[in-house]
């Protein structure tokens, strides 16, 4: 079984910023993760990725805020997306 694309969205946040969300259902967990989802969520401002959530192979679930990388505790795709948008709101209010 191949990966199944569940979500592919791009949202314009303002003239200089957009959010791109990609989520797949995978037949087996990505190395480093314990769930059956692969994801990449990015917030880009003026051509620079300032916030990213992903679970690339070997690193597991984590997020990037600027140049900092921290673990992320994945619970569900819905919570992942809610956390991502909350972080965007927080970043924009700074």
mmCIF file of N, CA and C in Angstrom:
data_model
loop_
_atom_site.group_PDB
_atom_site.id
_atom_site.type_symbol
_atom_site.label_atom_id
_atom_site.label_comp_id
_atom_site.label_asym_id
_atom_site.label_seq_id
_atom_site.Cartn_x
_atom_site.Cartn_y
_atom_site.Cartn_z
ATOM 1 N N UNK A 1 0.834 -1.182 0.000
ATOM 2 C CA UNK A 1 0.000 0.000 0.000
ATOM 3 C C UNK A 1 0.885 1.255 0.000
ATOM 4 N N UNK A 2 0.513 2.198 -0.817
ATOM 5 C CA UNK A 2 1.244 3.462 -0.911
ATOM 6 C C UNK A 2 0.709 4.474 0.098
ATOM 7 N N UNK A 3 1.433 5.541 0.244
ATOM 8 C CA UNK A 3 0.967 6.659 1.068
ATOM 9 C C UNK A 3 -0.252 7.292 0.398
ATOM 10 N N UNK A 4 -1.204 7.721 1.203
ATOM 11 C CA UNK A 4 -2.415 8.363 0.712
ATOM 12 C C UNK A 4 -2.413 9.818 1.174
ATOM 13 N N UNK A 5 -2.472 10.727 0.221
ATOM 14 C CA UNK A 5 -2.497 12.150 0.555
ATOM 15 C C UNK A 5 -3.836 12.494 1.206
ATOM 16 N N UNK A 6 -3.800 12.997 2.421
ATOM 17 C CA UNK A 6 -5.012 13.383 3.147
ATOM 18 C C UNK A 6 -5.279 14.876 3.073
ATOM 19 N N UNK A 7 -4.215 15.657 2.997
ATOM 20 C CA UNK A 7 -4.370 17.108 3.030
ATOM 21 C C UNK A 7 -3.261 17.758 2.224
ATOM 22 N N UNK A 8 -3.646 18.653 1.347
ATOM 23 C CA UNK A 8 -2.685 19.470 0.605
ATOM 24 C C UNK A 8 -3.333 20.838 0.451
ATOM 25 N N UNK A 9 -2.883 21.785 1.273
ATOM 26 C CA UNK A 9 -3.466 23.122 1.270
ATOM 27 C C UNK A 9 -2.378 24.179 1.309
ATOM 28 N N UNK A 10 -2.699 25.295 0.695
ATOM 29 C CA UNK A 10 -1.830 26.473 0.773
ATOM 30 C C UNK A 10 -2.737 27.655 1.074
ATOM 31 N N UNK A 11 -2.440 28.348 2.161
ATOM 32 C CA UNK A 11 -3.257 29.474 2.613
ATOM 33 C C UNK A 11 -2.428 30.752 2.582
ATOM 34 N N UNK A 12 -2.952 31.770 1.927
ATOM 35 C CA UNK A 12 -2.324 33.080 1.980
ATOM 36 C C UNK A 12 -2.690 33.702 3.319
ATOM 37 N N UNK A 13 -1.679 34.078 4.085
ATOM 38 C CA UNK A 13 -1.904 34.669 5.405
ATOM 39 C C UNK A 13 -1.934 36.192 5.287
ATOM 40 N N UNK A 14 -1.025 36.740 4.496
ATOM 41 C CA UNK A 14 -1.041 38.153 4.125
ATOM 42 C C UNK A 14 -0.185 38.303 2.869
ATOM 43 N N UNK A 15 0.086 39.545 2.459
ATOM 44 C CA UNK A 15 0.834 39.759 1.205
ATOM 45 C C UNK A 15 2.184 39.071 1.197
ATOM 46 N N UNK A 16 2.817 38.968 2.340
ATOM 47 C CA UNK A 16 4.183 38.443 2.434
ATOM 48 C C UNK A 16 4.266 37.032 3.013
ATOM 49 N N UNK A 17 3.136 36.431 3.374
ATOM 50 C CA UNK A 17 3.207 35.158 4.105
ATOM 51 C C UNK A 17 2.163 34.156 3.623
ATOM 52 N N UNK A 18 2.547 32.875 3.676
ATOM 53 C CA UNK A 18 1.610 31.794 3.380
ATOM 54 C C UNK A 18 1.933 30.590 4.253
ATOM 55 N N UNK A 19 0.932 29.736 4.404
ATOM 56 C CA UNK A 19 1.102 28.472 5.131
ATOM 57 C C UNK A 19 0.809 27.341 4.155
ATOM 58 N N UNK A 20 1.657 26.323 4.169
ATOM 59 C CA UNK A 20 1.457 25.145 3.325
ATOM 60 C C UNK A 20 1.373 23.922 4.229
ATOM 61 N N UNK A 21 0.323 23.128 4.047
ATOM 62 C CA UNK A 21 0.076 21.965 4.893
ATOM 63 C C UNK A 21 -0.034 20.717 4.026
ATOM 64 N N UNK A 22 0.775 19.717 4.329
ATOM 65 C CA UNK A 22 0.754 18.431 3.634
ATOM 66 C C UNK A 22 0.714 17.323 4.680
ATOM 67 N N UNK A 23 -0.269 16.425 4.559
ATOM 68 C CA UNK A 23 -0.388 15.289 5.477
ATOM 69 C C UNK A 23 -0.742 14.055 4.659
ATOM 70 N N UNK A 24 -0.006 12.972 4.906
ATOM 71 C CA UNK A 24 -0.263 11.691 4.254
ATOM 72 C C UNK A 24 -0.556 10.625 5.305
ATOM 73 N N UNK A 25 -1.367 9.655 4.958
ATOM 74 C CA UNK A 25 -1.522 8.420 5.742
ATOM 75 C C UNK A 25 -0.546 7.434 5.124
ATOM 76 N N UNK A 26 0.304 6.829 5.952
ATOM 77 C CA UNK A 26 1.317 5.894 5.449
ATOM 78 C C UNK A 26 1.033 4.494 6.002
ATOM 79 N N UNK A 27 1.433 3.459 5.257
ATOM 80 C CA UNK A 27 1.133 2.092 5.685
ATOM 81 C C UNK A 27 1.876 1.662 6.951
ATOM 82 N N UNK A 28 2.995 2.283 7.235
ATOM 83 C CA UNK A 28 3.786 1.975 8.433
ATOM 84 C C UNK A 28 4.405 3.280 8.924
ATOM 85 N N UNK A 29 4.658 3.400 10.218
ATOM 86 C CA UNK A 29 5.245 4.642 10.732
ATOM 87 C C UNK A 29 6.564 4.997 10.044
ATOM 88 N N UNK A 30 6.752 6.282 9.831
ATOM 89 C CA UNK A 30 8.019 6.804 9.327
ATOM 90 C C UNK A 30 9.063 6.551 10.414
ATOM 91 N N UNK A 31 10.256 6.152 10.029
ATOM 92 C CA UNK A 31 11.314 5.875 11.006
ATOM 93 C C UNK A 31 11.488 7.076 11.937
ATOM 94 N N UNK A 32 11.385 6.829 13.237
ATOM 95 C CA UNK A 32 11.477 7.892 14.233
ATOM 96 C C UNK A 32 10.126 8.310 14.795
ATOM 97 N N UNK A 33 9.034 7.886 14.157
ATOM 98 C CA UNK A 33 7.682 8.203 14.622
ATOM 99 C C UNK A 33 6.961 6.912 15.012
ATOM 100 N N UNK A 34 5.866 7.045 15.765
ATOM 101 C CA UNK A 34 5.117 5.872 16.215
ATOM 102 C C UNK A 34 3.701 5.821 15.654
ATOM 103 N N UNK A 35 3.376 6.708 14.735
ATOM 104 C CA UNK A 35 2.028 6.793 14.172
ATOM 105 C C UNK A 35 2.097 6.602 12.660
ATOM 106 N N UNK A 36 0.933 6.496 12.036
ATOM 107 C CA UNK A 36 0.865 6.204 10.598
ATOM 108 C C UNK A 36 0.608 7.443 9.748
ATOM 109 N N UNK A 37 1.282 8.543 10.083
ATOM 110 C CA UNK A 37 1.139 9.773 9.311
ATOM 111 C C UNK A 37 2.509 10.352 8.987
ATOM 112 N N UNK A 38 2.603 10.949 7.819
ATOM 113 C CA UNK A 38 3.779 11.707 7.387
ATOM 114 C C UNK A 38 3.265 13.114 7.145
ATOM 115 N N UNK A 39 4.004 14.123 7.601
ATOM 116 C CA UNK A 39 3.497 15.483 7.448
ATOM 117 C C UNK A 39 4.627 16.492 7.275
ATOM 118 N N UNK A 40 4.250 17.595 6.656
ATOM 119 C CA UNK A 40 5.136 18.743 6.496
ATOM 120 C C UNK A 40 4.247 19.983 6.465
ATOM 121 N N UNK A 41 4.355 20.801 7.485
ATOM 122 C CA UNK A 41 3.575 22.028 7.586
ATOM 123 C C UNK A 41 4.565 23.181 7.686
ATOM 124 N N UNK A 42 4.421 24.166 6.837
ATOM 125 C CA UNK A 42 5.395 25.258 6.803
ATOM 126 C C UNK A 42 4.692 26.609 6.760
ATOM 127 N N UNK A 43 5.270 27.561 7.478
ATOM 128 C CA UNK A 43 4.828 28.950 7.450
ATOM 129 C C UNK A 43 5.988 29.767 6.904
ATOM 130 N N UNK A 44 5.743 30.425 5.773
ATOM 131 C CA UNK A 44 6.793 31.142 5.052
ATOM 132 C C UNK A 44 6.455 32.632 5.020
ATOM 133 N N UNK A 45 7.431 33.449 5.420
ATOM 134 C CA UNK A 45 7.261 34.904 5.457
ATOM 135 C C UNK A 45 8.398 35.536 4.664
ATOM 136 N N UNK A 46 8.047 36.348 3.683
ATOM 137 C CA UNK A 46 9.043 37.028 2.840
ATOM 138 C C UNK A 46 10.071 36.044 2.280
ATOM 139 N N UNK A 47 9.601 34.881 1.870
ATOM 140 C CA UNK A 47 10.467 33.881 1.246
ATOM 141 C C UNK A 47 11.256 33.017 2.209
ATOM 142 N N UNK A 48 11.132 33.241 3.529
ATOM 143 C CA UNK A 48 11.862 32.455 4.529
ATOM 144 C C UNK A 48 10.900 31.600 5.340
ATOM 145 N N UNK A 49 11.237 30.335 5.515
ATOM 146 C CA UNK A 49 10.440 29.450 6.357
ATOM 147 C C UNK A 49 10.757 29.781 7.816
ATOM 148 N N UNK A 50 9.779 30.331 8.528
ATOM 149 C CA UNK A 50 9.996 30.745 9.916
ATOM 150 C C UNK A 50 9.434 29.735 10.916
ATOM 151 N N UNK A 51 8.591 28.821 10.425
ATOM 152 C CA UNK A 51 7.989 27.803 11.281
ATOM 153 C C UNK A 51 7.720 26.563 10.438
ATOM 154 N N UNK A 52 8.125 25.402 10.949
ATOM 155 C CA UNK A 52 7.872 24.159 10.207
ATOM 156 C C UNK A 52 7.670 23.019 11.190
ATOM 157 N N UNK A 53 6.661 22.221 10.914
ATOM 158 C CA UNK A 53 6.433 20.967 11.640
ATOM 159 C C UNK A 53 6.654 19.849 10.630
ATOM 160 N N UNK A 54 7.425 18.837 10.999
ATOM 161 C CA UNK A 54 7.596 17.693 10.104
ATOM 162 C C UNK A 54 8.085 16.486 10.886
ATOM 163 N N UNK A 55 8.089 15.354 10.203
ATOM 164 C CA UNK A 55 8.589 14.118 10.807
ATOM 165 C C UNK A 55 9.429 13.358 9.786
ATOM 166 N N UNK A 56 10.455 14.015 9.307
ATOM 167 C CA UNK A 56 11.331 13.377 8.331
ATOM 168 C C UNK A 56 11.955 12.115 8.926
ATOM 169 N N UNK A 57 12.262 11.168 8.056
ATOM 170 C CA UNK A 57 12.798 9.882 8.503
ATOM 171 C C UNK A 57 14.018 10.052 9.388
ATOM 172 N N UNK A 58 13.998 9.328 10.510
ATOM 173 C CA UNK A 58 15.134 9.336 11.413
ATOM 174 C C UNK A 58 15.076 10.400 12.490
ATOM 175 N N UNK A 59 14.363 11.505 12.241
ATOM 176 C CA UNK A 59 14.282 12.575 13.241
ATOM 177 C C UNK A 59 13.015 12.478 14.075
ATOM 178 N N UNK A 60 11.998 11.852 13.552
ATOM 179 C CA UNK A 60 10.730 11.776 14.266
ATOM 180 C C UNK A 60 9.994 13.101 14.242
ATOM 181 N N UNK A 61 9.013 13.210 15.105
ATOM 182 C CA UNK A 61 8.151 14.389 15.152
ATOM 183 C C UNK A 61 8.894 15.562 15.792
ATOM 184 N N UNK A 62 8.927 16.678 15.078
ATOM 185 C CA UNK A 62 9.605 17.857 15.603
ATOM 186 C C UNK A 62 9.108 19.106 14.888
ATOM 187 N N UNK A 63 9.498 20.241 15.438
ATOM 188 C CA UNK A 63 9.151 21.515 14.802
ATOM 189 C C UNK A 63 10.368 22.420 14.797
ATOM 190 N N UNK A 64 10.385 23.286 13.820
ATOM 191 C CA UNK A 64 11.435 24.290 13.671
ATOM 192 C C UNK A 64 10.781 25.654 13.872
ATOM 193 N N UNK A 65 11.337 26.450 14.752
ATOM 194 C CA UNK A 65 10.909 27.839 14.915
ATOM 195 C C UNK A 65 12.166 28.659 14.703
ATOM 196 N N UNK A 66 12.215 29.362 13.579
ATOM 197 C CA UNK A 66 13.459 30.033 13.208
ATOM 198 C C UNK A 66 14.537 28.985 13.021
ATOM 199 N N UNK A 67 15.657 29.141 13.700
ATOM 200 C CA UNK A 67 16.763 28.180 13.579
ATOM 201 C C UNK A 67 16.731 27.113 14.669
ATOM 202 N N UNK A 68 15.752 27.202 15.561
ATOM 203 C CA UNK A 68 15.639 26.259 16.674
ATOM 204 C C UNK A 68 14.795 25.044 16.268
ATOM 205 N N UNK A 69 15.205 23.855 16.700
ATOM 206 C CA UNK A 69 14.461 22.624 16.439
ATOM 207 C C UNK A 69 14.137 21.964 17.777
ATOM 208 N N UNK A 70 12.843 21.644 17.980
ATOM 209 C CA UNK A 70 12.420 21.013 19.227
ATOM 210 C C UNK A 70 11.515 19.824 18.924
ATOM 211 N N UNK A 71 11.495 18.825 19.804
ATOM 212 C CA UNK A 71 10.591 17.682 19.612
ATOM 213 C C UNK A 71 9.134 18.147 19.652
ATOM 214 N N UNK A 72 8.280 17.407 18.961
ATOM 215 C CA UNK A 72 6.844 17.673 18.971
ATOM 216 C C UNK A 72 6.136 16.377 19.353
ATOM 217 N N UNK A 73 5.204 16.453 20.280
ATOM 218 C CA UNK A 73 4.453 15.277 20.706
ATOM 219 C C UNK A 73 3.188 15.156 19.865
ATOM 220 N N UNK A 74 3.233 14.270 18.869
ATOM 221 C CA UNK A 74 2.115 14.075 17.949
ATOM 222 C C UNK A 74 1.018 13.278 18.639
ATOM 223 N N UNK A 75 -0.241 13.753 18.517
ATOM 224 C CA UNK A 75 -1.374 12.985 19.044
ATOM 225 C C UNK A 75 -2.397 12.660 17.962
ATOM 226 N N UNK A 76 -2.620 13.587 17.029
ATOM 227 C CA UNK A 76 -3.558 13.365 15.924
ATOM 228 C C UNK A 76 -3.301 14.415 14.848
ATOM 229 N N UNK A 77 -3.731 14.139 13.615
ATOM 230 C CA UNK A 77 -3.583 15.164 12.573
ATOM 231 C C UNK A 77 -4.336 16.453 12.924
ATOM 232 N N UNK A 78 -5.496 16.311 13.534
ATOM 233 C CA UNK A 78 -6.291 17.488 13.886
ATOM 234 C C UNK A 78 -5.557 18.359 14.907
ATOM 235 N N UNK A 79 -4.959 17.725 15.911
ATOM 236 C CA UNK A 79 -4.226 18.484 16.926
ATOM 237 C C UNK A 79 -2.958 19.100 16.336
ATOM 238 N N UNK A 80 -2.304 18.369 15.449
ATOM 239 C CA UNK A 80 -1.120 18.882 14.751
ATOM 240 C C UNK A 80 -1.455 20.194 14.046
ATOM 241 N N UNK A 81 -2.547 20.192 13.304
ATOM 242 C CA UNK A 81 -2.946 21.376 12.544
ATOM 243 C C UNK A 81 -3.338 22.513 13.490
ATOM 244 N N UNK A 82 -4.049 22.194 14.562
ATOM 245 C CA UNK A 82 -4.425 23.221 15.544
ATOM 246 C C UNK A 82 -3.182 23.836 16.187
ATOM 247 N N UNK A 83 -2.215 22.998 16.547
ATOM 248 C CA UNK A 83 -0.973 23.503 17.151
ATOM 249 C C UNK A 83 -0.196 24.381 16.171
ATOM 250 N N UNK A 84 -0.162 23.973 14.910
ATOM 251 C CA UNK A 84 0.535 24.733 13.872
ATOM 252 C C UNK A 84 -0.077 26.129 13.730
ATOM 253 N N UNK A 85 -1.408 26.203 13.607
ATOM 254 C CA UNK A 85 -2.064 27.503 13.461
ATOM 255 C C UNK A 85 -1.891 28.350 14.722
ATOM 256 N N UNK A 86 -1.908 27.723 15.892
ATOM 257 C CA UNK A 86 -1.677 28.472 17.141
ATOM 258 C C UNK A 86 -0.270 29.067 17.155
ATOM 259 N N UNK A 87 0.713 28.300 16.674
ATOM 260 C CA UNK A 87 2.082 28.824 16.607
ATOM 261 C C UNK A 87 2.203 29.959 15.592
ATOM 262 N N UNK A 88 1.473 29.861 14.489
ATOM 263 C CA UNK A 88 1.466 30.959 13.515
ATOM 264 C C UNK A 88 0.893 32.215 14.175
ATOM 265 N N UNK A 89 -0.233 32.073 14.864
ATOM 266 C CA UNK A 89 -0.836 33.224 15.552
ATOM 267 C C UNK A 89 0.140 33.826 16.556
ATOM 268 N N UNK A 90 0.822 32.971 17.298
ATOM 269 C CA UNK A 90 1.803 33.439 18.282
ATOM 270 C C UNK A 90 2.957 34.168 17.601
ATOM 271 N N UNK A 91 3.473 33.607 16.522
ATOM 272 C CA UNK A 91 4.583 34.220 15.789
ATOM 273 C C UNK A 91 4.174 35.588 15.247
ATOM 274 N N UNK A 92 2.958 35.670 14.704
ATOM 275 C CA UNK A 92 2.492 36.922 14.106
ATOM 276 C C UNK A 92 2.239 38.004 15.152
ATOM 277 N N UNK A 93 1.955 37.614 16.388
ATOM 278 C CA UNK A 93 1.666 38.609 17.426
ATOM 279 C C UNK A 93 2.932 39.154 18.089
ATOM 280 N N UNK A 94 4.087 38.606 17.745
ATOM 281 C CA UNK A 94 5.356 39.075 18.325
ATOM 282 C C UNK A 94 5.806 40.378 17.695
#
